[in-house]
Short mmCIF file of C-alpha atoms and ligand atoms in Angstrom, two decimals:
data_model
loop_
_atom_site.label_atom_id
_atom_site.label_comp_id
_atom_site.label_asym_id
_atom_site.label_seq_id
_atom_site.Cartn_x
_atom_site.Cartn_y
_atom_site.Cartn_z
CA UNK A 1446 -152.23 -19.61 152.88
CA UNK A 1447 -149.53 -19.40 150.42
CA UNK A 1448 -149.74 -17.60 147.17
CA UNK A 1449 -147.78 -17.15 144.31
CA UNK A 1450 -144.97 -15.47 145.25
CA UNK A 1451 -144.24 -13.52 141.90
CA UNK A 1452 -146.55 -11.80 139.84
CA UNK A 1453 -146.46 -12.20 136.59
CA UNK A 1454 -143.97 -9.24 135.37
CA UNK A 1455 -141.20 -10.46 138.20
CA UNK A 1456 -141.10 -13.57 136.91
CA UNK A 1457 -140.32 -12.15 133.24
CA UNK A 1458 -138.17 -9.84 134.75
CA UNK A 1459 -136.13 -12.65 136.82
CA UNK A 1460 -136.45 -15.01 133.79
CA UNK A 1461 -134.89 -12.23 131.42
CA UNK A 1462 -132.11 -11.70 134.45
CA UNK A 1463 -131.48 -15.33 134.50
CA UNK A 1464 -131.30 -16.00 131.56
CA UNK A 1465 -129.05 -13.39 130.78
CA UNK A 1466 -126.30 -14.73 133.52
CA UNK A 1467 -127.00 -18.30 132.03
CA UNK A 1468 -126.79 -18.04 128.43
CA UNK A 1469 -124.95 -14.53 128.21
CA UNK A 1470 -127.51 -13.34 125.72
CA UNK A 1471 -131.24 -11.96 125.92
CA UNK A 1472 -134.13 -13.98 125.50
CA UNK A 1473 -136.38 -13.47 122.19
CA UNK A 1474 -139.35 -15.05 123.84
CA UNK A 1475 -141.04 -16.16 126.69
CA UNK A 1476 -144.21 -17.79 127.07
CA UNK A 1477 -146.29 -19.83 130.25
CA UNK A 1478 -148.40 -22.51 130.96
CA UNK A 1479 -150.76 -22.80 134.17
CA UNK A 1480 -150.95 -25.97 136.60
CA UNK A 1481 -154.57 -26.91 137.07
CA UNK A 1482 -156.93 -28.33 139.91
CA UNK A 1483 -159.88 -30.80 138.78
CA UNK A 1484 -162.53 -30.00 140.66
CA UNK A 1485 -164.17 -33.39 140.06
CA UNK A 1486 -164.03 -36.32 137.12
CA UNK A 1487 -161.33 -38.63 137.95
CA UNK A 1488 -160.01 -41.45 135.91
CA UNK A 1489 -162.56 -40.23 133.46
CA UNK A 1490 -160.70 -38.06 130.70
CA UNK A 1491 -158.87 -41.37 129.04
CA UNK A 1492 -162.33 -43.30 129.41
CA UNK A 1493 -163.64 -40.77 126.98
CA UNK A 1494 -165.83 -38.94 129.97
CA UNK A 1495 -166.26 -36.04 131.69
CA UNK A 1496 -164.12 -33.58 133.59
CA UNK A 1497 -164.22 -30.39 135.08
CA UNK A 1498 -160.90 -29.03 135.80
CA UNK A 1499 -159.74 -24.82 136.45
CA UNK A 1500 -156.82 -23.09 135.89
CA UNK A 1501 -154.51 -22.41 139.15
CA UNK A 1502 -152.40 -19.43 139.32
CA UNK A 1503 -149.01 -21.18 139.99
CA UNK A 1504 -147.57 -21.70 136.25
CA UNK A 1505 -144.29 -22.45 134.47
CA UNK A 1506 -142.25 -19.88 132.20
CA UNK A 1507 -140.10 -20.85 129.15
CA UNK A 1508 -137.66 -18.19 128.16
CA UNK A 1509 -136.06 -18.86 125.00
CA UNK A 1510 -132.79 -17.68 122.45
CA UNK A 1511 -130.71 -19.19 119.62
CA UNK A 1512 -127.78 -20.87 120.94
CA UNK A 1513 -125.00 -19.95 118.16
CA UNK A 1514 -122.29 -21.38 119.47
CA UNK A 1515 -123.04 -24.99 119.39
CA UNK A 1516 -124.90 -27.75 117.83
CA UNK A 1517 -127.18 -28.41 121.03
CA UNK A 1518 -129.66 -27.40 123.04
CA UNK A 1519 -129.04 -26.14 126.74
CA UNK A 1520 -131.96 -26.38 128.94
CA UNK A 1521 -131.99 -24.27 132.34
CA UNK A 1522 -134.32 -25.32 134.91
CA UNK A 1523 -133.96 -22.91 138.24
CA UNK A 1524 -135.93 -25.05 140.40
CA UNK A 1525 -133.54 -28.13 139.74
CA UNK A 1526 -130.88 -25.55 139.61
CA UNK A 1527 -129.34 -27.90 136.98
CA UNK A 1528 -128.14 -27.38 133.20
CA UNK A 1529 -128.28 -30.14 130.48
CA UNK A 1530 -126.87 -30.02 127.41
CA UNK A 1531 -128.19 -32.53 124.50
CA UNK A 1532 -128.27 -32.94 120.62
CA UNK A 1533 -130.25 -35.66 120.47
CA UNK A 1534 -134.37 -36.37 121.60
CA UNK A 1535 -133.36 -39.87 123.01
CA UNK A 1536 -135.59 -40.30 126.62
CA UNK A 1537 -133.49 -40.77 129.59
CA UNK A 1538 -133.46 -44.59 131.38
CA UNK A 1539 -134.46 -42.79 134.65
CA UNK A 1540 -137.10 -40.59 134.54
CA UNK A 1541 -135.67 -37.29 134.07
CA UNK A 1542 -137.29 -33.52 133.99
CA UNK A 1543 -135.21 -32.54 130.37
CA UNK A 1544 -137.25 -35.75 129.06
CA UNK A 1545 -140.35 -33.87 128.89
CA UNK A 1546 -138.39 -30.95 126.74
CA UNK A 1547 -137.22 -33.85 124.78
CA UNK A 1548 -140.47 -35.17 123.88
CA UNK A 1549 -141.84 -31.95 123.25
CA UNK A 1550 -138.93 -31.28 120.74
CA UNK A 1551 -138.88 -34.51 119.34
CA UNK A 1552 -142.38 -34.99 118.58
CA UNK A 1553 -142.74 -31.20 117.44
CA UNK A 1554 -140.05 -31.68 114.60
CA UNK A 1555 -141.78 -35.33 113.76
CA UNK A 1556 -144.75 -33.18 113.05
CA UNK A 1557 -142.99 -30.24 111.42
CA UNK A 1558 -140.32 -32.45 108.78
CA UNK A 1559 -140.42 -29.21 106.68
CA UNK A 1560 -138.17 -27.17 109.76
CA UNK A 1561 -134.66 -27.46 110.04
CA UNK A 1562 -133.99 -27.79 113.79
CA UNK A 1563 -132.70 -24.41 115.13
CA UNK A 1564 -130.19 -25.25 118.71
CA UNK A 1565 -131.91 -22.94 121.70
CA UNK A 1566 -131.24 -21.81 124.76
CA UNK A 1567 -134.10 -22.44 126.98
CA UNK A 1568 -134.58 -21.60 130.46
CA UNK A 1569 -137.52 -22.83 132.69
CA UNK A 1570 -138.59 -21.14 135.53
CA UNK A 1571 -142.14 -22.55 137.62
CA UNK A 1572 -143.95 -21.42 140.84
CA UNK A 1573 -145.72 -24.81 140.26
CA UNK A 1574 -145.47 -27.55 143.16
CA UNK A 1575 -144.09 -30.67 141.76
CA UNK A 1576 -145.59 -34.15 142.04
CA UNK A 1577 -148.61 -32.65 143.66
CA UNK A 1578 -151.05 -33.71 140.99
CA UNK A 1579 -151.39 -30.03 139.60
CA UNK A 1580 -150.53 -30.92 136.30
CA UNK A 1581 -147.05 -30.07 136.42
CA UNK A 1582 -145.89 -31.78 133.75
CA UNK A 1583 -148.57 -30.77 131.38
CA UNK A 1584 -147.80 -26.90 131.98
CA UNK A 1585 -144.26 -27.53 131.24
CA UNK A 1586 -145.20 -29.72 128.10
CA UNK A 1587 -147.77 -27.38 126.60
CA UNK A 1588 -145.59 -24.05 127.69
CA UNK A 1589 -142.42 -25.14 125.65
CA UNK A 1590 -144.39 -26.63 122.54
CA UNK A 1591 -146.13 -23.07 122.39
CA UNK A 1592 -142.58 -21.69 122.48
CA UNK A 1593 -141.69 -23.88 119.55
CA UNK A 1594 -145.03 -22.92 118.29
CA UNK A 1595 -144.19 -18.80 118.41
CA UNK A 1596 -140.42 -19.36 117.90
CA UNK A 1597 -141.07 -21.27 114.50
CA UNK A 1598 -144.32 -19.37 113.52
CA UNK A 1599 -146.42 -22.23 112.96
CA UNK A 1600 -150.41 -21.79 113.49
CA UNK A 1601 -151.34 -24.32 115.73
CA UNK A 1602 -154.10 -23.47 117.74
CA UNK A 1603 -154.72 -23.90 121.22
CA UNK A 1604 -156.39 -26.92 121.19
CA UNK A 1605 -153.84 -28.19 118.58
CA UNK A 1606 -151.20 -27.54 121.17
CA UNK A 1607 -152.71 -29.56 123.81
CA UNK A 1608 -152.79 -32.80 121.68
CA UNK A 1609 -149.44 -32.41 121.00
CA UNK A 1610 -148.44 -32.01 124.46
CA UNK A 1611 -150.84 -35.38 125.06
CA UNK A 1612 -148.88 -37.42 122.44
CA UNK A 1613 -145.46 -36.09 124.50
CA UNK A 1614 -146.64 -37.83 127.66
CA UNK A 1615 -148.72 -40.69 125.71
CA UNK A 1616 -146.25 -41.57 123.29
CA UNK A 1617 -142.77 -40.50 124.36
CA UNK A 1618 -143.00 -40.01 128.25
CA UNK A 1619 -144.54 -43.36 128.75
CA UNK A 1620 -147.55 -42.22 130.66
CA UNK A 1621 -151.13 -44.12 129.53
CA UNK A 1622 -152.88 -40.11 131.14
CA UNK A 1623 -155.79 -38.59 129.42
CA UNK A 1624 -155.99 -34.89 127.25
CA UNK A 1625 -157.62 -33.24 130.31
CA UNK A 1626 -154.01 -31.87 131.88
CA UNK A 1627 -152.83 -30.64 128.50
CA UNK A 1628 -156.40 -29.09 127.16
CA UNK A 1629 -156.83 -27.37 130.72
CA UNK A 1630 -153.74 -25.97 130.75
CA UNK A 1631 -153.57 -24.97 127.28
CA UNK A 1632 -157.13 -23.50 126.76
CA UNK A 1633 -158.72 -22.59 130.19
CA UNK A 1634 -159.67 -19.44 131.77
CA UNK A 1635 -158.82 -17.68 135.00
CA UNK A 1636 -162.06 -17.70 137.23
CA UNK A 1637 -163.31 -19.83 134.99
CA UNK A 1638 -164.03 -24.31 135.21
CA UNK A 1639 -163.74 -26.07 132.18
CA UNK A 1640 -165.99 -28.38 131.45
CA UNK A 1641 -164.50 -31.10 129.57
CA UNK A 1642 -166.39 -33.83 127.17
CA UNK A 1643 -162.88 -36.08 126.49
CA UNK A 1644 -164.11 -38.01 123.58
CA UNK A 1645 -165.35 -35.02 121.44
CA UNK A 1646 -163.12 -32.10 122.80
CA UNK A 1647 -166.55 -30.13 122.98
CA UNK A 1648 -166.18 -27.57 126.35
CA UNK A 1649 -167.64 -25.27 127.92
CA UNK A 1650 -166.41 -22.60 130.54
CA UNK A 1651 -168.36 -21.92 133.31
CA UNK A 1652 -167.83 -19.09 136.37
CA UNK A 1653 -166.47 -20.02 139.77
CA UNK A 1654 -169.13 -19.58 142.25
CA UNK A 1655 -168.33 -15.42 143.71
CA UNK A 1656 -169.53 -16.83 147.34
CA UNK A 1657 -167.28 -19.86 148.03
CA UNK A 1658 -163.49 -20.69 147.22
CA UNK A 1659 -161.67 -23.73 146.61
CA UNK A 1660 -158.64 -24.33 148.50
CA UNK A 1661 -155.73 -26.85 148.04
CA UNK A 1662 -153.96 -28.88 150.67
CA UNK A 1663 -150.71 -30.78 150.47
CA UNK A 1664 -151.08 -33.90 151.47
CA UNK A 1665 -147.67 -34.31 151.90
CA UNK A 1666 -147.52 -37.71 149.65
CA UNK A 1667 -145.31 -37.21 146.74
CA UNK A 1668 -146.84 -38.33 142.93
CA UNK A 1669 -145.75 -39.20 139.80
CA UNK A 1670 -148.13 -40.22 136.85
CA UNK A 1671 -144.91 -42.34 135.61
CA UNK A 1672 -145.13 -44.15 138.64
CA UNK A 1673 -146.66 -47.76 138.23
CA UNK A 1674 -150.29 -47.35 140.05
CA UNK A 1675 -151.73 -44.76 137.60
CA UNK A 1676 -151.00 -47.05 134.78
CA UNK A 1677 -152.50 -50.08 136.63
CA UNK A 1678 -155.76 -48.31 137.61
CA UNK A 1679 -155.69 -47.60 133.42
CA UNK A 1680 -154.90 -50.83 132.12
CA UNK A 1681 -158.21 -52.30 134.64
CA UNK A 1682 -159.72 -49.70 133.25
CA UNK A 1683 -159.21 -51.21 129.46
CA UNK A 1684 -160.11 -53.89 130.84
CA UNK A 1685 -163.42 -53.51 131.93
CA UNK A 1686 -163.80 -51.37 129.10
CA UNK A 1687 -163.19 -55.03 127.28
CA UNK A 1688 -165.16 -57.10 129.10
CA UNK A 1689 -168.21 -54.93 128.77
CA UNK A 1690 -167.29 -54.75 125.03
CA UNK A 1691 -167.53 -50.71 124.50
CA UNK A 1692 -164.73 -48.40 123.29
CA UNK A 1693 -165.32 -45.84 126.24
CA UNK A 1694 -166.39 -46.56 129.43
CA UNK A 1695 -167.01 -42.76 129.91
CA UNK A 1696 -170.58 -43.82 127.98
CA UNK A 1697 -171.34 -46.44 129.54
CA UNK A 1698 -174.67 -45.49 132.32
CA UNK A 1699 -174.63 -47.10 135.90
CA UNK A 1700 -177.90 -49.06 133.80
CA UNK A 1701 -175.34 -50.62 131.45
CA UNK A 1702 -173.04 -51.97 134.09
CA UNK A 1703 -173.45 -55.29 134.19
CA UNK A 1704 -171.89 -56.66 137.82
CA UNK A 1705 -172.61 -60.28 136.58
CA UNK A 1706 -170.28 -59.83 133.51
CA UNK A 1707 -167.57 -59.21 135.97
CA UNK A 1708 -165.50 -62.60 137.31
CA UNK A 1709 -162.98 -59.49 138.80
CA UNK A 1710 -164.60 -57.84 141.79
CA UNK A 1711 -161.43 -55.45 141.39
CA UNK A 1712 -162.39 -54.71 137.96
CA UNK A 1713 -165.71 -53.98 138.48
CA UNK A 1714 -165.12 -51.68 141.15
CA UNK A 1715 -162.72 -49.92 139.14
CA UNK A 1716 -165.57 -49.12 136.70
CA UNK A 1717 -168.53 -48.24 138.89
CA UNK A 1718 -166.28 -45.82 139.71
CA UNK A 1719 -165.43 -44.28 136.32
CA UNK A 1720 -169.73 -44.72 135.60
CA UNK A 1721 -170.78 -43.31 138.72
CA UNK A 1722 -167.44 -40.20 139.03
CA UNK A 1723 -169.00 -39.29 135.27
CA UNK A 1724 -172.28 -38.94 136.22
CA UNK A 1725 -171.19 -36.93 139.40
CA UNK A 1726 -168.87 -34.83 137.01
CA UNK A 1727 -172.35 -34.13 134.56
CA UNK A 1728 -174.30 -33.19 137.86
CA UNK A 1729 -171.69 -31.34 139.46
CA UNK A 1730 -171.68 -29.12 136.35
CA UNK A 1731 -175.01 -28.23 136.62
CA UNK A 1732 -175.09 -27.33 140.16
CA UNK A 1733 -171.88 -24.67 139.71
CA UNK A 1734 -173.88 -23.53 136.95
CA UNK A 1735 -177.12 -22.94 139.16
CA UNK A 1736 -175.01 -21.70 141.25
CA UNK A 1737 -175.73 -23.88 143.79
CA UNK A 1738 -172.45 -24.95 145.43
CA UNK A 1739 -173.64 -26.88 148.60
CA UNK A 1740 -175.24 -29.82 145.90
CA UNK A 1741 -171.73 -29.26 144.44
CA UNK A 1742 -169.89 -30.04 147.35
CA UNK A 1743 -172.00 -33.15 148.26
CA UNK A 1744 -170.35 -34.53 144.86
CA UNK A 1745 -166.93 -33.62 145.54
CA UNK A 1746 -167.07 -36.09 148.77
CA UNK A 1747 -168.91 -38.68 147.21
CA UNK A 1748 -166.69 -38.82 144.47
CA UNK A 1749 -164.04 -38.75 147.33
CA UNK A 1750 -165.62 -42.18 148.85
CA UNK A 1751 -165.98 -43.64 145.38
CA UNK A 1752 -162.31 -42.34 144.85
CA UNK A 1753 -160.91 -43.84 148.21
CA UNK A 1754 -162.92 -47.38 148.32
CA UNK A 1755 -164.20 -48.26 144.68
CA UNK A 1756 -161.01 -46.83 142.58
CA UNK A 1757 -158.67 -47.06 146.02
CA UNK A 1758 -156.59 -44.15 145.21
CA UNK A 1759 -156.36 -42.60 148.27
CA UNK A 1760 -154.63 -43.56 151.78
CA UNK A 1761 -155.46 -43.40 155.36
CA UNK A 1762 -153.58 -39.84 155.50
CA UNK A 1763 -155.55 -38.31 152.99
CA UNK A 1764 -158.86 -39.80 153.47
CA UNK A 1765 -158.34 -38.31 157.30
CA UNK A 1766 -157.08 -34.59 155.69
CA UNK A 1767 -160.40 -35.06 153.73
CA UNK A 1768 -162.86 -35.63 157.12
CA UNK A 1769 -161.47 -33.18 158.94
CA UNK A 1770 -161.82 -30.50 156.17
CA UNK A 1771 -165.15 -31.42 156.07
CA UNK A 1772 -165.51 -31.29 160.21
CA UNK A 1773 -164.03 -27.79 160.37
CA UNK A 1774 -167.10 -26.52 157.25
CA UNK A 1775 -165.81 -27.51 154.57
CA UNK A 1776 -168.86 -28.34 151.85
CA UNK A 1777 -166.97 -30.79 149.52
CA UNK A 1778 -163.49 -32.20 149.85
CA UNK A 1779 -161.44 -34.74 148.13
CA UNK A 1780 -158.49 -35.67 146.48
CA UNK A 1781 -157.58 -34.22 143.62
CA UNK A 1782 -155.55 -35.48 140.80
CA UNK A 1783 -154.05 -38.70 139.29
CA UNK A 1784 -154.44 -40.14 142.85
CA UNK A 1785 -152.39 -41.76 145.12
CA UNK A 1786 -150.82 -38.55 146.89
CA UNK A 1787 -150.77 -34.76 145.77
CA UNK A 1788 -153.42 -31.93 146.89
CA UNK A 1789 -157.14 -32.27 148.53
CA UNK A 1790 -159.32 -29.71 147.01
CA UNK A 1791 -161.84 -28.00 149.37
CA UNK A 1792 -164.83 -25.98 148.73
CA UNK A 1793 -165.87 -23.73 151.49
CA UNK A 1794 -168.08 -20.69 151.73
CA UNK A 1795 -166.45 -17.48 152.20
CA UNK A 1796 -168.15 -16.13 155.54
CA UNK A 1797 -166.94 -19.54 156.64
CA UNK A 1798 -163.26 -19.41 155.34
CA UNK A 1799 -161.90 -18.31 158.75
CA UNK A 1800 -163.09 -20.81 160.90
CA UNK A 1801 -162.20 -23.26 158.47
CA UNK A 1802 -158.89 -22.24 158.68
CA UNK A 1803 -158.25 -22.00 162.02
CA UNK A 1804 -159.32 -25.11 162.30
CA UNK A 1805 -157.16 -26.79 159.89
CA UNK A 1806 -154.53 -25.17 161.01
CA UNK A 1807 -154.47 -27.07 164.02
CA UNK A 1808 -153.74 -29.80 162.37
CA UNK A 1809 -151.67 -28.83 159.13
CA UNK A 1810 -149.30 -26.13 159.20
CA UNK A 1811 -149.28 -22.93 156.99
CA UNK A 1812 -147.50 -24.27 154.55
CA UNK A 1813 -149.56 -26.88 153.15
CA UNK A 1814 -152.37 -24.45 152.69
CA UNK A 1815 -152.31 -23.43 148.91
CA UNK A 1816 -154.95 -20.59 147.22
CA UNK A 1817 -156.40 -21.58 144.53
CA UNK A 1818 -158.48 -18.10 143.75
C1 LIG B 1026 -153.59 -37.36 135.71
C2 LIG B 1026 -153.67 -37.51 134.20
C3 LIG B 1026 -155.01 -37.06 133.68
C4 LIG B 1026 -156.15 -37.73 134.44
C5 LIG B 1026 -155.95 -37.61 135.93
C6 LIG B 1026 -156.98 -38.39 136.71
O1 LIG B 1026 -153.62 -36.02 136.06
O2 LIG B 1026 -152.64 -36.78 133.60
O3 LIG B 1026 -155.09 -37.29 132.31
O4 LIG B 1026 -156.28 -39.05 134.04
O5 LIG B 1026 -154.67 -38.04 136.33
O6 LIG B 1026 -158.23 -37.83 136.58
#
């Protein structure tokens, strides 16, 4: 399986390097964000429910300098191997990556009218696999408004940060996603799960099991939250949250439900899975915090089957990566993420890893294997 292939001090040494050669100055600071895996709780974070998400240890770096010898900022990124130059926040008509740093300037200095904007040099550097429904976006977002944070000394906390970097994809990006990306990324814990309640921000972290790991798989499929099925699945999602006349559907029991309320079949399936995938998520915590990971796992594939047929997020492809997981000992498996493509999440117990493995491997090869642990 693959692994990050820098630790942490070679990537601040290459960022330094790079950004040296690129901007022909040193950078003044550098900070990171982490992409993250939900273990379980899908669809539930903008329905005001439940998730349970954990830090990965792939994770983008913003370097960062004053550019003093023009009125614009120059943005880096090594993975596109692309610079941009730009003095104003306007979003792009085709979905480009410097739109995110846009946002995340643009709605930093809406908050902060008191700063005078300051031109930077800003290079971005990730280990994080793109479109993959790791939360990609969200590490960049949340790493480069903690740079503005640092750079311009303003005490936001944590938290704080994490709405921000919501309101970037909610308000400029375009995207209708929930606070669990951004609060995950901004606030979580190696080794640890987050338990997320999205309607009060009240969380709790709780150990990964020592016994078992979680490992990712590529499905192959690539994903992007601006695409147009995430925001359909949310905008049935309002609906039923409308036709069953509450705010959140995230508290709304399986009791509450009401199938005859529903002339959509569509609809209603689109709920039962929200109501059911939050009272999985609620369970699920329980059992990792008992410790008792086989319970656990039985979740993670029935919120895969609620995923594939209720929410139909899935495909054919990844409902098969998911079975056979499962065939060669895996406990739990499904897919992870905003749906429609990305990573499969696994849990499997250690003394079983190998087989597992082995297994897979005649199937997948080597590189779609990811650690997550
Ligand atoms: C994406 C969104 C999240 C969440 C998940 C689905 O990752 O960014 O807010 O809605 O999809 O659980």
């Amino acid at each position: 399986p693959m692994t990050p292939k820098e630790t942490p001090r070679r990537i601040l040494e290459n960022a330094d390097n790079t950004f040296e050669k690129t901007f022909g100055q040193k950078a003044i600071l550098t900070t990171k964000a982490h992409a993250r895996v939900n273990l379980i709780g899908e669809h539930t974070d903008y329905t005001g429910g439940y998730v349970l998400p954990c830090l990965l240890p792939y994770k983008t770096t913003i370097s960062v300098a004053d550019n003093k010898s023009s009125n614009e900022f120059n943005v880096y990124s090594e993975l596109f191997d692309e610079k941009v130059s730009f003095s104003d926040f306007i979003r792009s008509k085709d979905n480009r990556w410097t739109d995110y740093i846009k946002g995340c300037l643009s709605v930093f200095f809406d908050v902060n009218p008191q700063l005078e904007i300051a031109y930077l040099n800003i290079l971005i550097n990730t280990s994080i696999p793109i479109g993959r429904g790791i939360a990609s976006s969200s590490a960049l977002c949340v790493a480069i408004l903690k740079m503005l944070r640092n750079y311009f000394g303003i005490r936001y906390n944590n938290n704080q940060i994490a709405i921000l970097a919501h309101k970037v994809e909610r308000n400029y990006v375009g995207v209708s996603g929930g606070i669990m990306d951004q609060m995950v990324s901004s606030i979580g814990i190696h080794g640890k799960a987050l338990f997320l309640n999205c309607l009060t921000h009240k969380y709790e972290l709780i150990d990964l099991p020592n016994n078992h790991r979680f490992e990712l798989i590529d499905s192959n499929i690539q994903r992007d939250n601006r695409n147009s099925a995430y925001n359909d699945r949310h905008n049935q999602l309002k609906k039923a949250e409308n036709i069953i006349d509450v705010d959140n559907l995230g508290t709304v029991t399986i009791d509450q439900l009401d199938k005859s309320l529903f002339t959509d079949n569509l609809i209603y399936k689109r709920a039962l899975h929200v109501v059911t995938e939050n009272q999985r998520t609620v369970c699920a915590k329980k059992f990792m915090l008992k410790n008792d990971m086989s319970r656990f796992g039985n979740l993670m594939n029935l919120s895969h089957t609620s995923y594939s047929q209720d929410f139909e997020a899935s495909s054919p492809e990844i409902d098969l990566l998911v079975q056979r997981s499962i065939e060669s000992g895996a406990i739990g498996s499904r897919l992870t993420g905003g749906g429609f493509g990305g990573f499969t999440v696994s849990l499997i117990e250690k003394q079983n890893y190998d087989d597992w493995y082995k297994n897979m491997r005649t199937f997948y090869p080597e590189e779609r294997f990811f650690e997550i642990h």
